[in-house]
Amino acid sequence: MHRNIVFQQDNARAHTARYTQQFLEQSNVQVPPCPALLADLNPIEQLWDYLQRRLDCQDHRPQNAHDLEHSLQKHSNAIPRHFLQTLVSSMGR
């Protein structure tokens, strides 16, 4: 089955690991060349980075899955609207 899919990656360590490269090659996945550690092109990656930075700034780090879920919900609800609009507009059409 042929799919018109472009595999996008940013050369992060996990993407360039030998196992990952072997898997992609064995799966016949074509990976376009990419500069080393390219800035995140995917807006969802930028959103996760934003949330991670908020979690890192907390006085008390989450101790379990429930705490993490609560913290993520709290920080997700506080994301500035203009930040989300910027991410959406960066996607183009």
PDB file of C-alpha atoms in Angstrom:
ATOM      1  CA  MET A   1       0.000   0.000   0.000  1.00  0.00           C
ATOM      2  CA  HIS A   2       1.475   3.342  -1.069  1.00  0.00           C
ATOM      3  CA  ARG A   3       1.002   6.381   1.127  1.00  0.00           C
ATOM      4  CA  ASN A   4       2.025   9.945   0.445  1.00  0.00           C
ATOM      5  CA  ILE A   5       3.591  10.530   3.817  1.00  0.00           C
ATOM      6  CA  VAL A   6       6.563  12.708   4.631  1.00  0.00           C
ATOM      7  CA  PHE A   7       8.549  11.622   7.659  1.00  0.00           C
ATOM      8  CA  GLN A   8       9.635  14.734   9.509  1.00  0.00           C
ATOM      9  CA  GLN A   9      12.270  14.695  12.219  1.00  0.00           C
ATOM     10  CA  ASP A  10      14.644  17.200  13.783  1.00  0.00           C
ATOM     11  CA  ASN A  11      17.769  15.067  14.255  1.00  0.00           C
ATOM     12  CA  ALA A  12      17.173  14.776  17.983  1.00  0.00           C
ATOM     13  CA  ARG A  13      19.268  12.030  19.574  1.00  0.00           C
ATOM     14  CA  ALA A  14      16.334   9.587  19.684  1.00  0.00           C
ATOM     15  CA  HIS A  15      15.710  10.102  15.961  1.00  0.00           C
ATOM     16  CA  THR A  16      19.332   9.477  15.002  1.00  0.00           C
ATOM     17  CA  ALA A  17      19.924   6.440  17.213  1.00  0.00           C
ATOM     18  CA  ARG A  18      21.287   3.428  15.352  1.00  0.00           C
ATOM     19  CA  TYR A  19      18.182   1.349  16.167  1.00  0.00           C
ATOM     20  CA  THR A  20      15.877   4.078  14.859  1.00  0.00           C
ATOM     21  CA  GLN A  21      17.894   4.484  11.665  1.00  0.00           C
ATOM     22  CA  GLN A  22      17.900   0.709  11.086  1.00  0.00           C
ATOM     23  CA  PHE A  23      14.147   0.511  11.635  1.00  0.00           C
ATOM     24  CA  LEU A  24      13.473   3.329   9.163  1.00  0.00           C
ATOM     25  CA  GLU A  25      15.760   1.767   6.576  1.00  0.00           C
ATOM     26  CA  GLN A  26      14.216  -1.714   6.980  1.00  0.00           C
ATOM     27  CA  SER A  27      10.755  -0.168   6.719  1.00  0.00           C
ATOM     28  CA  ASN A  28      11.719   1.633   3.500  1.00  0.00           C
ATOM     29  CA  VAL A  29      10.924   5.007   5.034  1.00  0.00           C
ATOM     30  CA  GLN A  30      12.510   7.837   3.097  1.00  0.00           C
ATOM     31  CA  VAL A  31      13.852  10.536   5.399  1.00  0.00           C
ATOM     32  CA  PRO A  32      14.660  13.854   3.727  1.00  0.00           C
ATOM     33  CA  PRO A  33      17.975  15.429   4.733  1.00  0.00           C
ATOM     34  CA  CYS A  34      17.682  17.676   7.735  1.00  0.00           C
ATOM     35  CA  PRO A  35      20.193  20.061   9.351  1.00  0.00           C
ATOM     36  CA  ALA A  36      21.478  18.996  12.750  1.00  0.00           C
ATOM     37  CA  LEU A  37      19.039  19.782  15.539  1.00  0.00           C
ATOM     38  CA  LEU A  38      16.702  21.807  13.386  1.00  0.00           C
ATOM     39  CA  ALA A  39      14.353  24.031  15.344  1.00  0.00           C
ATOM     40  CA  ASP A  40      11.004  22.381  15.944  1.00  0.00           C
ATOM     41  CA  LEU A  41       8.857  22.734  12.849  1.00  0.00           C
ATOM     42  CA  ASN A  42       5.916  20.992  14.414  1.00  0.00           C
ATOM     43  CA  PRO A  43       3.743  23.347  16.505  1.00  0.00           C
ATOM     44  CA  ILE A  44       2.703  20.540  18.853  1.00  0.00           C
ATOM     45  CA  GLU A  45       6.377  20.066  19.783  1.00  0.00           C
ATOM     46  CA  GLN A  46       6.558  23.742  20.671  1.00  0.00           C
ATOM     47  CA  LEU A  47       3.423  23.384  22.769  1.00  0.00           C
ATOM     48  CA  TRP A  48       4.854  20.382  24.642  1.00  0.00           C
ATOM     49  CA  ASP A  49       8.076  22.345  25.208  1.00  0.00           C
ATOM     50  CA  TYR A  50       6.047  25.229  26.623  1.00  0.00           C
ATOM     51  CA  LEU A  51       4.235  22.895  29.027  1.00  0.00           C
ATOM     52  CA  GLN A  52       7.494  21.189  30.033  1.00  0.00           C
ATOM     53  CA  ARG A  53       9.037  24.556  30.926  1.00  0.00           C
ATOM     54  CA  ARG A  54       5.992  25.364  33.076  1.00  0.00           C
ATOM     55  CA  LEU A  55       6.290  22.023  34.873  1.00  0.00           C
ATOM     56  CA  ASP A  56       9.996  22.627  35.469  1.00  0.00           C
ATOM     57  CA  CYS A  57       9.236  25.981  37.143  1.00  0.00           C
ATOM     58  CA  GLN A  58       6.836  24.532  39.705  1.00  0.00           C
ATOM     59  CA  ASP A  59       7.837  24.550  43.370  1.00  0.00           C
ATOM     60  CA  HIS A  60       6.654  20.955  43.762  1.00  0.00           C
ATOM     61  CA  ARG A  61       7.260  18.510  40.931  1.00  0.00           C
ATOM     62  CA  PRO A  62       4.526  15.939  40.248  1.00  0.00           C
ATOM     63  CA  GLN A  63       5.135  12.761  42.252  1.00  0.00           C
ATOM     64  CA  ASN A  64       2.763  10.463  40.384  1.00  0.00           C
ATOM     65  CA  ALA A  65       0.559  10.245  37.299  1.00  0.00           C
ATOM     66  CA  HIS A  66      -2.372  11.936  39.053  1.00  0.00           C
ATOM     67  CA  ASP A  67      -0.212  14.913  40.089  1.00  0.00           C
ATOM     68  CA  LEU A  68       1.210  15.159  36.574  1.00  0.00           C
ATOM     69  CA  GLU A  69      -2.248  15.087  35.011  1.00  0.00           C
ATOM     70  CA  HIS A  70      -3.437  17.795  37.414  1.00  0.00           C
ATOM     71  CA  SER A  71      -0.395  19.996  36.697  1.00  0.00           C
ATOM     72  CA  LEU A  72      -0.702  19.574  32.934  1.00  0.00           C
ATOM     73  CA  GLN A  73      -4.399  20.445  33.076  1.00  0.00           C
ATOM     74  CA  LYS A  74      -3.686  23.545  35.171  1.00  0.00           C
ATOM     75  CA  HIS A  75      -0.909  24.756  32.855  1.00  0.00           C
ATOM     76  CA  SER A  76      -2.859  23.850  29.704  1.00  0.00           C
ATOM     77  CA  ASN A  77      -5.774  25.981  30.847  1.00  0.00           C
ATOM     78  CA  ALA A  78      -3.398  28.902  31.441  1.00  0.00           C
ATOM     79  CA  ILE A  79      -1.742  28.920  27.998  1.00  0.00           C
ATOM     80  CA  PRO A  80      -2.009  32.461  26.641  1.00  0.00           C
ATOM     81  CA  ARG A  81      -4.369  32.762  23.693  1.00  0.00           C
ATOM     82  CA  HIS A  82      -1.812  34.736  21.680  1.00  0.00           C
ATOM     83  CA  PHE A  83       0.697  31.868  22.048  1.00  0.00           C
ATOM     84  CA  LEU A  84      -1.809  29.393  20.594  1.00  0.00           C
ATOM     85  CA  GLN A  85      -2.699  31.810  17.793  1.00  0.00           C
ATOM     86  CA  THR A  86       0.990  32.167  16.938  1.00  0.00           C
ATOM     87  CA  LEU A  87       1.392  28.389  16.767  1.00  0.00           C
ATOM     88  CA  VAL A  88      -1.658  28.006  14.541  1.00  0.00           C
ATOM     89  CA  SER A  89      -0.597  30.811  12.205  1.00  0.00           C
ATOM     90  CA  SER A  90       2.895  29.276  11.892  1.00  0.00           C
ATOM     91  CA  MET A  91       1.357  26.186  10.290  1.00  0.00           C
ATOM     92  CA  GLY A  92       0.454  27.921   7.063  1.00  0.00           C
ATOM     93  CA  ARG A  93      -2.195  26.307   4.902  1.00  0.00           C
TER      94      ARG A  93
END
